[in-house]
Short mmCIF file of C-alpha atoms in Angstrom, two decimals:
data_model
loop_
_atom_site.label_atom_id
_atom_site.label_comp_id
_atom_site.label_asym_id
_atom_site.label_seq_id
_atom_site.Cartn_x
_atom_site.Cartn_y
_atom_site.Cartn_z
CA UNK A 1 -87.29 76.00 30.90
CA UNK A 2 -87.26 79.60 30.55
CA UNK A 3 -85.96 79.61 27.43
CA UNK A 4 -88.87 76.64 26.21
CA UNK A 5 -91.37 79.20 27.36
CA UNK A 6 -89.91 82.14 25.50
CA UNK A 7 -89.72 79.73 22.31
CA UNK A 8 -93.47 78.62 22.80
CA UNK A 9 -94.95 82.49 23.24
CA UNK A 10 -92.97 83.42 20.22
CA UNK A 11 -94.35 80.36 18.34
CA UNK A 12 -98.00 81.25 19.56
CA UNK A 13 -97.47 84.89 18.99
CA UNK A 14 -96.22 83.98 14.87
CA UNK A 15 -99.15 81.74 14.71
CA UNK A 16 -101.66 84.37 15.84
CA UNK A 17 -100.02 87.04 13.44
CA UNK A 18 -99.78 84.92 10.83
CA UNK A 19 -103.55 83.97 10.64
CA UNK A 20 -104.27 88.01 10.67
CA UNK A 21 -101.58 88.53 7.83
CA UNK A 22 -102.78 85.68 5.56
CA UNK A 23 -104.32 86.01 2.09
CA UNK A 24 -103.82 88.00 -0.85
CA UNK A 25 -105.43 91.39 -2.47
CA UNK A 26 -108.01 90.47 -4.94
CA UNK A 27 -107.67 90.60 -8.53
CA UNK A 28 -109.80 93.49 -9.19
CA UNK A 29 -108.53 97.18 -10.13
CA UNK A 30 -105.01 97.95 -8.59
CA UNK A 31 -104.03 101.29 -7.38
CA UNK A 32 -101.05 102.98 -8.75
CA UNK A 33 -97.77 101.13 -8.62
CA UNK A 34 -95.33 102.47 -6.42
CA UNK A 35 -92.49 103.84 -8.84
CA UNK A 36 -88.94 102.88 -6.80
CA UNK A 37 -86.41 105.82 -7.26
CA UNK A 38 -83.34 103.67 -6.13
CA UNK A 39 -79.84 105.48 -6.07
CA UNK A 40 -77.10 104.27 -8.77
CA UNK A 41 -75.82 101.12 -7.44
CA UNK A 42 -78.73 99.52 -5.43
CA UNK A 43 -80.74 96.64 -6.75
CA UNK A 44 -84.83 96.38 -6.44
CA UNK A 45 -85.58 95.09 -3.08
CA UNK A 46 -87.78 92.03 -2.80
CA UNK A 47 -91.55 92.42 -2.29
CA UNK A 48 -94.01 89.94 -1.39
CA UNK A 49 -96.68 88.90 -3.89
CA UNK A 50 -99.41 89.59 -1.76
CA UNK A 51 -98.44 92.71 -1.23
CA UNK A 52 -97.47 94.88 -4.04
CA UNK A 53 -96.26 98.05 -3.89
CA UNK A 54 -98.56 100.90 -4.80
CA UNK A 55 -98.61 104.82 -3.89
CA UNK A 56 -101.27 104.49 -2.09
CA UNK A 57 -100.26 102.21 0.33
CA UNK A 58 -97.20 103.74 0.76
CA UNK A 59 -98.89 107.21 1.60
CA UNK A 60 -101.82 105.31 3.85
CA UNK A 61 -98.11 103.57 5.84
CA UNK A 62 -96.30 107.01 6.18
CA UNK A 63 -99.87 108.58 7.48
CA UNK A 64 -99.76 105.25 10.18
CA UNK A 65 -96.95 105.42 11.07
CA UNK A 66 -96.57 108.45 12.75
CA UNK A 67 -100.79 108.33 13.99
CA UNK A 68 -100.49 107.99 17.94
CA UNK A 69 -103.68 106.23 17.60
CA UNK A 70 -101.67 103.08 17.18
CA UNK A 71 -101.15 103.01 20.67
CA UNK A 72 -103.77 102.68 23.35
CA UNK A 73 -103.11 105.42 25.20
CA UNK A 74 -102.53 107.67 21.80
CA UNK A 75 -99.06 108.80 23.30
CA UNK A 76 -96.73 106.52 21.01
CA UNK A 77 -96.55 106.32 17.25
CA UNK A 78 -93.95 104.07 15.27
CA UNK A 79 -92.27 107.22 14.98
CA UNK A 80 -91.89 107.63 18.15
CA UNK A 81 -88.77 105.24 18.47
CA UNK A 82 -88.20 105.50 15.14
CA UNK A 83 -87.10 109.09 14.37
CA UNK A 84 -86.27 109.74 11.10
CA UNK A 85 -83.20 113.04 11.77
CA UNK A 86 -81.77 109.68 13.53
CA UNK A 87 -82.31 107.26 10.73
CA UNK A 88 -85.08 106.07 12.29
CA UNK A 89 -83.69 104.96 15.61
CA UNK A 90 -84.65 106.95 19.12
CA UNK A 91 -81.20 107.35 20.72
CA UNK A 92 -82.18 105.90 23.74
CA UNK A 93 -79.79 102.95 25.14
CA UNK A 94 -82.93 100.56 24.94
CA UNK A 95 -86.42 101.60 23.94
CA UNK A 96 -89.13 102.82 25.83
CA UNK A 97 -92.82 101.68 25.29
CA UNK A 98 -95.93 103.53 25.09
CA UNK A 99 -96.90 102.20 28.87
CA UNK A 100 -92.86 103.49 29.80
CA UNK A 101 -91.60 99.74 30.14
CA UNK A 102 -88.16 100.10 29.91
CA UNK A 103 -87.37 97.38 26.85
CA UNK A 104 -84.18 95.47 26.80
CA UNK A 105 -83.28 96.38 23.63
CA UNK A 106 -81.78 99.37 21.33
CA UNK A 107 -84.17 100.52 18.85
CA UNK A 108 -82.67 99.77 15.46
CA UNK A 109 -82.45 101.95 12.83
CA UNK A 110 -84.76 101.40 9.48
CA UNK A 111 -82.97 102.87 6.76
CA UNK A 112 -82.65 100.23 3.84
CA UNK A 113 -85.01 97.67 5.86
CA UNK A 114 -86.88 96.63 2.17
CA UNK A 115 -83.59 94.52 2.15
CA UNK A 116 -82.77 93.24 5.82
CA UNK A 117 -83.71 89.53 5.85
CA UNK A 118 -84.15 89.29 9.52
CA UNK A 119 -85.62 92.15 11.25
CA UNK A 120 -85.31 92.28 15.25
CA UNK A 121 -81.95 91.64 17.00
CA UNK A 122 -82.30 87.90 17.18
CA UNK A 123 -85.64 86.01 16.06
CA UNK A 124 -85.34 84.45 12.93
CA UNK A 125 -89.06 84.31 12.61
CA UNK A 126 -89.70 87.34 11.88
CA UNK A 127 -88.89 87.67 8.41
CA UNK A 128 -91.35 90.13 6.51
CA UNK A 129 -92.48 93.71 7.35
CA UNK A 130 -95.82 92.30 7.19
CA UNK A 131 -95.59 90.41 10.71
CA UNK A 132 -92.83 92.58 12.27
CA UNK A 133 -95.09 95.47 11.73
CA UNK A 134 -97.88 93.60 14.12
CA UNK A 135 -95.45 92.98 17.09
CA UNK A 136 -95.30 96.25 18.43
CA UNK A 137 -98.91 96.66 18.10
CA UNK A 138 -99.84 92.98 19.73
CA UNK A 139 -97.00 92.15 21.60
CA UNK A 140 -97.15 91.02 25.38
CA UNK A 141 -93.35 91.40 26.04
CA UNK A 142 -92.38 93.97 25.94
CA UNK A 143 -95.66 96.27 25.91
CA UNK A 144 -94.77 98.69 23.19
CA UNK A 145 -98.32 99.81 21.50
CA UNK A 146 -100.41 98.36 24.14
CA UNK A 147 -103.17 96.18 22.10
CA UNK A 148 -103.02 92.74 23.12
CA UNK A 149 -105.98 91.11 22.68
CA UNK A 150 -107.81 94.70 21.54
CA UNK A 151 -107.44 94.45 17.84
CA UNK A 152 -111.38 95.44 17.17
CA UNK A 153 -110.72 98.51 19.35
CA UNK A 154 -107.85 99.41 17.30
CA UNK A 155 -109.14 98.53 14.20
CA UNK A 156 -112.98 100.56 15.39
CA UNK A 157 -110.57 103.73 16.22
CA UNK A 158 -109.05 103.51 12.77
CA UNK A 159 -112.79 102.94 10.95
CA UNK A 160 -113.87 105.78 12.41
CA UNK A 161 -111.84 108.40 10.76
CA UNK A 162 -113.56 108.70 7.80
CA UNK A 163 -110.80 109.81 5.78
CA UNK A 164 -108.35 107.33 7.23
CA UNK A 165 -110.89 104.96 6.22
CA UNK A 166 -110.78 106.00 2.67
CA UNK A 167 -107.36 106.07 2.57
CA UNK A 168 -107.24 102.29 2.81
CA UNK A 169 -110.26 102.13 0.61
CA UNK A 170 -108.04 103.69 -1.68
CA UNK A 171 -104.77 101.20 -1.31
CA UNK A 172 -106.83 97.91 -0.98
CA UNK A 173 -109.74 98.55 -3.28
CA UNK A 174 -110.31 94.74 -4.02
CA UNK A 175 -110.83 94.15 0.04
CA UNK A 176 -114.38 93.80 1.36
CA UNK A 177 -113.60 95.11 4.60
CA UNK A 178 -110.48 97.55 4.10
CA UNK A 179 -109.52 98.03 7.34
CA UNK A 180 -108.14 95.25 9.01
CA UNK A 181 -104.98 94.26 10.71
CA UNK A 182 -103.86 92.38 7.52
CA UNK A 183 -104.24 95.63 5.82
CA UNK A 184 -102.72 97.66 8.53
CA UNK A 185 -99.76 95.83 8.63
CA UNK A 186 -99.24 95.50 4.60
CA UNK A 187 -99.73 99.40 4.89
CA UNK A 188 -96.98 99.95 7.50
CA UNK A 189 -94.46 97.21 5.85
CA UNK A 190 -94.69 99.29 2.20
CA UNK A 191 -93.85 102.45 3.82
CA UNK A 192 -90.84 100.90 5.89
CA UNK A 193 -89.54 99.70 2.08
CA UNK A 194 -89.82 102.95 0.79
CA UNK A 195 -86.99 104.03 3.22
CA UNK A 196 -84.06 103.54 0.81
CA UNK A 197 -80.77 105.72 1.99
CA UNK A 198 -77.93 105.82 -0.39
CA UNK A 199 -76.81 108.88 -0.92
CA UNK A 200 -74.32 109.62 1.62
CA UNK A 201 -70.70 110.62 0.95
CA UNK A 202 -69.46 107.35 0.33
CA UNK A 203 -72.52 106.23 -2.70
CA UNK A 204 -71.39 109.54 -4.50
CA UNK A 205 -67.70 108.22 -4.68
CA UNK A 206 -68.54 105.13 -5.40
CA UNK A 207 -71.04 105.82 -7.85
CA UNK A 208 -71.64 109.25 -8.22
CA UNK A 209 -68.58 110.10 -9.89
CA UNK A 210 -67.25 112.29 -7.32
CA UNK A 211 -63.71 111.29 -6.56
CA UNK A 212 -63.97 114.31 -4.27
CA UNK A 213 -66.81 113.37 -2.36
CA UNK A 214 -64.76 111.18 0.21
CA UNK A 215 -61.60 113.18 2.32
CA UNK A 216 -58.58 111.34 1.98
CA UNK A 217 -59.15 110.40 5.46
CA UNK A 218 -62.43 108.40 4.94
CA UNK A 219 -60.84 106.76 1.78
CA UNK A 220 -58.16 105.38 3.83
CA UNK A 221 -60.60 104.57 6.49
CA UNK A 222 -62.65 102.84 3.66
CA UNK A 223 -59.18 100.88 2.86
CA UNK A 224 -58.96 100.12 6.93
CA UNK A 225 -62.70 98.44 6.84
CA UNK A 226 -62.33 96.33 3.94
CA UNK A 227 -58.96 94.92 5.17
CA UNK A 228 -58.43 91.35 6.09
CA UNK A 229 -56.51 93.51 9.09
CA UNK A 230 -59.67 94.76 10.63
CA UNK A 231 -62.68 92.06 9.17
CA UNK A 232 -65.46 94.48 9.14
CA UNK A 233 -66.87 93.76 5.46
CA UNK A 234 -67.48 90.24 6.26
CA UNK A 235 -70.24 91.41 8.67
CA UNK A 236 -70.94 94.77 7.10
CA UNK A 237 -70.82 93.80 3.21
CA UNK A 238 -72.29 95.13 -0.10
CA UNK A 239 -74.28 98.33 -0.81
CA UNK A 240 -75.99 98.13 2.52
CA UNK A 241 -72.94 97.58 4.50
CA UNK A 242 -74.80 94.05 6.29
CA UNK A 243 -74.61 90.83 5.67
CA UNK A 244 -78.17 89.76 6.31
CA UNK A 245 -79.41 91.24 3.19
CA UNK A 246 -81.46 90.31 -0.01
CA UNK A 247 -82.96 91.60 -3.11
CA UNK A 248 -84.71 90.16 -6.44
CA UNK A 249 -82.09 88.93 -7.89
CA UNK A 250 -80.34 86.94 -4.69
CA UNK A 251 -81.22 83.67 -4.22
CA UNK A 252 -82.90 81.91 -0.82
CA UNK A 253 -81.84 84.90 2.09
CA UNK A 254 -79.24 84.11 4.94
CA UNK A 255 -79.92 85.16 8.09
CA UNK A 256 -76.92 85.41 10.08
CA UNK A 257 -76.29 85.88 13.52
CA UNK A 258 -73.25 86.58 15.46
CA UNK A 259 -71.55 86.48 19.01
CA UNK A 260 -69.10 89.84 19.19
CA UNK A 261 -67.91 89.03 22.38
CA UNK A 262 -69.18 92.08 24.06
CA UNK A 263 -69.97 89.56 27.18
CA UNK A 264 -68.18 86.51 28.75
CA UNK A 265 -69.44 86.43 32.15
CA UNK A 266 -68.67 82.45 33.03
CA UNK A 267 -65.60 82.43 31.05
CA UNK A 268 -67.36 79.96 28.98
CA UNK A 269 -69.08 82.82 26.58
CA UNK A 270 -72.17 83.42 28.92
CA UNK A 271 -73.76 86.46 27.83
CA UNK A 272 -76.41 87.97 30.68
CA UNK A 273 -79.22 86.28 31.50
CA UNK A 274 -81.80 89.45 30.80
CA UNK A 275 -80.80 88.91 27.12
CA UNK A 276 -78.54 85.80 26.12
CA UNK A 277 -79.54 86.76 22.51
CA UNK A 278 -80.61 83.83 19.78
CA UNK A 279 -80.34 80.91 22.08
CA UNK A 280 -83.44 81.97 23.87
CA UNK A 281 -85.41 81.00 20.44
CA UNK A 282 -83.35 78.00 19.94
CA UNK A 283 -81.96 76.76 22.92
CA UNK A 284 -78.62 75.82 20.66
CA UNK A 285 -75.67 76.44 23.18
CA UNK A 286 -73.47 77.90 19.87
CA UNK A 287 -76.27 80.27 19.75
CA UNK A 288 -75.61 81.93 23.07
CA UNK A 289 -75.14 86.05 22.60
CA UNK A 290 -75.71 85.71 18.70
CA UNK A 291 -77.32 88.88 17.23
CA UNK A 292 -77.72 89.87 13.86
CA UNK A 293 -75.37 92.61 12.58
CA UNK A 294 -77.18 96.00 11.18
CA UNK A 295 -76.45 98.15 8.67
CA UNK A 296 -74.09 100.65 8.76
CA UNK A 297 -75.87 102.83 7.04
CA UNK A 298 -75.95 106.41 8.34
CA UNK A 299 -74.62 104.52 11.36
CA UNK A 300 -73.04 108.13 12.69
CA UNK A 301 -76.40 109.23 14.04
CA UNK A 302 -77.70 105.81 15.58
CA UNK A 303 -75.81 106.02 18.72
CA UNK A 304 -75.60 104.59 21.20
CA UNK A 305 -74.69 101.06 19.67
CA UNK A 306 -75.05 96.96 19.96
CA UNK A 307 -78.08 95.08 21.24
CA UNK A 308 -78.46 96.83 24.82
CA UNK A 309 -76.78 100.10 23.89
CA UNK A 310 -74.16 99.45 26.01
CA UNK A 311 -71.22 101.20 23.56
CA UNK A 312 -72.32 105.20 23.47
CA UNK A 313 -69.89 105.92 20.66
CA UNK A 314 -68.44 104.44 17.64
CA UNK A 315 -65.01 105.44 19.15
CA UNK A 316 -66.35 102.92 21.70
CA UNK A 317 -67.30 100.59 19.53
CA UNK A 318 -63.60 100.61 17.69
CA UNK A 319 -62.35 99.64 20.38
CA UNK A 320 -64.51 96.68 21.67
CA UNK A 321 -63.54 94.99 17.98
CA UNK A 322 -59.27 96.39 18.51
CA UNK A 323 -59.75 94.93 21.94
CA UNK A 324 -60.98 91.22 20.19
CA UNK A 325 -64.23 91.76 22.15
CA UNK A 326 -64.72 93.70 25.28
CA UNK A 327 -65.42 90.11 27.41
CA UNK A 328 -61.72 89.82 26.56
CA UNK A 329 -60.71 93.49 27.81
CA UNK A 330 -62.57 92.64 31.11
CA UNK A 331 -61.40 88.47 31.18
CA UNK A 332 -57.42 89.19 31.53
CA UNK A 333 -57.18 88.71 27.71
CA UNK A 334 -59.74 85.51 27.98
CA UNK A 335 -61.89 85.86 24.56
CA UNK A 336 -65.78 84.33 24.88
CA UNK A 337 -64.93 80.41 22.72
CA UNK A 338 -68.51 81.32 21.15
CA UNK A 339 -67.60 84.32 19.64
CA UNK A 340 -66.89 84.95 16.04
CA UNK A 341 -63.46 83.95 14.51
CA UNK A 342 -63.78 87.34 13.02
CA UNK A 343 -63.38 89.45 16.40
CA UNK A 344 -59.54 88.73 16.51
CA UNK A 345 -58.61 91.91 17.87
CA UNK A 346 -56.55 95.18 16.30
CA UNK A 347 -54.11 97.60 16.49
CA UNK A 348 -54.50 100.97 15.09
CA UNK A 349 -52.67 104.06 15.63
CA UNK A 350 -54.37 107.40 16.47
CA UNK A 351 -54.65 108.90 13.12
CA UNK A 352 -55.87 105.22 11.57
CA UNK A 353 -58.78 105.16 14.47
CA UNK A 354 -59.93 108.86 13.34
CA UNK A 355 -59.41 107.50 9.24
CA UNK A 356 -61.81 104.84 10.29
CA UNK A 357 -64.48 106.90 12.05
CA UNK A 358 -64.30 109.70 9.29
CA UNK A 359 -65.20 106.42 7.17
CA UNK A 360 -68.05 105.87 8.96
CA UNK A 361 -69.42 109.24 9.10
CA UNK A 362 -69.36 109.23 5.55
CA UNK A 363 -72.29 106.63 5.34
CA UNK A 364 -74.32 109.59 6.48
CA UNK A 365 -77.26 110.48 3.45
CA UNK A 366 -78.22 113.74 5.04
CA UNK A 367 -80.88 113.90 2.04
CA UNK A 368 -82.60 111.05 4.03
CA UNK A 369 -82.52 112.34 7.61
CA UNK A 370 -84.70 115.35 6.12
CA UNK A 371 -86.54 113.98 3.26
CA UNK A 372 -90.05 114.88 3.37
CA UNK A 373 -91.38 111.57 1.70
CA UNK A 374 -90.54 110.28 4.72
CA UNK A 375 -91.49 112.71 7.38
CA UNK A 376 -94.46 112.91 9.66
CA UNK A 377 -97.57 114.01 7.38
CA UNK A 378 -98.91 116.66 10.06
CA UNK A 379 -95.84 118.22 9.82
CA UNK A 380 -93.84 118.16 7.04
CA UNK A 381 -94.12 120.32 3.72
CA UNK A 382 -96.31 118.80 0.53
CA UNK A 383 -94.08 116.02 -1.26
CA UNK A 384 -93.77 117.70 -4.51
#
């Protein structure tokens, strides 16, 4: 019954957000197309047709994203658990909303999200920037930005900033009535795509031509993560290091979810009942603790790790996989029968474990973590 209800409020809470997000921009001037600068390697990420990308909307998303004013009280912006020295995570174990709820969940990181095909830990409904950017503002459960059933208070605050206002004059010039959650969330969702990391350690080996660029450490780590030994490329593939991931020239998106075995509390793959993962959307048993896999991407600085934050280090997390699943460690070798056939379980020495983790701090783009494109308007330098 519980999980029925959860299923319906999501359904209701899609069909609401929908009806805000529909329609397209009109066919009228545009503003100036957004011009991607994509590093060597990475394809063009998908974009909706009714919502272009265009510089203007890209600078009116970065100026909303960080505006407090997004909240009700005016103490939380999206940047707020989305910091961008920690790739746009918080580095709390689960996030915290703008009321102080405690939420149940770690605040992922949004590096690379213009090619994530499912965006939240498990709800496969929520499949474009353009609705996932209303949830935190609408959204009963958890309260994160506070304005259930207040969008005309929101949407008066933003109106009456006169150059706010013309800011989304200027990105939806063909709209009668600019401002409007539609256009607030079309904002928000073209300055999330503009978040493209790739030039960490690894990208300039691969295709930087800089054989130096990786110690010999990381490349043997490298060699440890694509192994059929360890299985981690066959959750963390491709350029962005997740499977879950699309661009223009893929065909119809996956979206994966998996079961890692981080719980087993019935010995029959029970995960806890504050957060059984996917099931609660579909009530599938197979779906029980299934949760999509990020990106690696600058995965160093996004600690602490999984769905609930439970691992605090990747150390940690090396050896939940070694382990075959840390239900298993804690279930006299018993492994969850829903997990995936991938978490078999490992055995690396000392030096391989430190190969592997100098591996994964090589996904670190440092450029990223400080690039002013993306930093908070008020108090960052000019963008050249």
């Amino acid at each position: 019954m519980a999980r029925a209800k959860t299923k319906a409020a999501w359904l209701a809470a899609l069909a609401v957000l929908g009806t805000a997000c529909g329609g397209g921009e009109g066919g009228g001037r545009a503003p100036e197309p957004y011009v991607w600068k994509l590093p060597a390697g990475f394809p063009t990420p998908r974009v909706p047709a009714d919502n272009p990308m265009s510089e203007a909307k890209v600078r009116l998303g970065r100026r909303l994203f960080y505006d407090t004013r997004l909240s009700l009280n005016g103490t939380q912006s999206c940047g707020s658990c989305h910091e961008q020295a920690r790739a746009f995570t918080d580095a709390r174990v689960t996030a915290v909303g703008s009321t102080g709820q405690v939420h149940r969940r770690n605040a992922q990181g949004l590096a690379n999200v213009a090619f994530s095909t499912s965006l939240t830990w498990a709800n496969p409904m929520l499949t474009t920037l353009e609705l996932q950017a209303l949830t935190p503002l609408f959204g009963r459960e958890p309260v994160e930005l506070g304005f259930a059933d207040r969008q005309d208070e929101l949407l008066e605050r933003l109106r009456s900033d006169a150059d706010l206002a013309a800011g989304f004059a200027e990105a939806f010039p063909d709209d009668e009535a600019p401002v409007s959650v539609a256009s607030l969330g079309r904002a928000l969702a073209s300055f999330q795509r503009s978040l493209v990391s790739g030039g960490a350690p690894v990208d300039r080996y691969r295709y930087g031509g800089q054989p130096d660029a990786l110690s010999r450490s990381a490349r043997r780590g490298m060699e440890l993560f694509l192994s059929e030994r360890l299985e981690c490329d066959h959750c963390h593939s491709g350029f962005n290091f997740q499977d879950a991931t699309a661009h223009e020239a893929t065909p119809e998106p996956i979206l994966p979810f998996h079961n890692t075995g981080l719980y087993n509390e019935d010995g029959q793959g029970a995960y806890p009942l504050a957060d059984p993962g996917l099931i609660e959307l579909t009530g599938r048993v197979e779906d029980m603790g299934r949760f999509r896999a990020p990106s690696l991407r600058n995965v160093a600085v996004t600690a602490p790790y999984m769905h609930d934050g439970s691992l605090a280090t990747l150390s940690e997390v090396l050896d939940h996989y070694a382990a075959g699943g840390r239900a298993r460690a804690g279930n006299a070798g018993q492994s969850s029968p829903l997990q995936s056939g991938f978490v078999r379980g490992f055995t690396l020495t000392a030096e391989e474990k430190q190969d592997v983790l100098a591996f994964l701090e090589a996904l670190t783009d440092t450029e990223f973590l400080t690039d002013p494109r993306h930093a908070d308007p008020a108090l960052a330098p000019p963008v050249p």
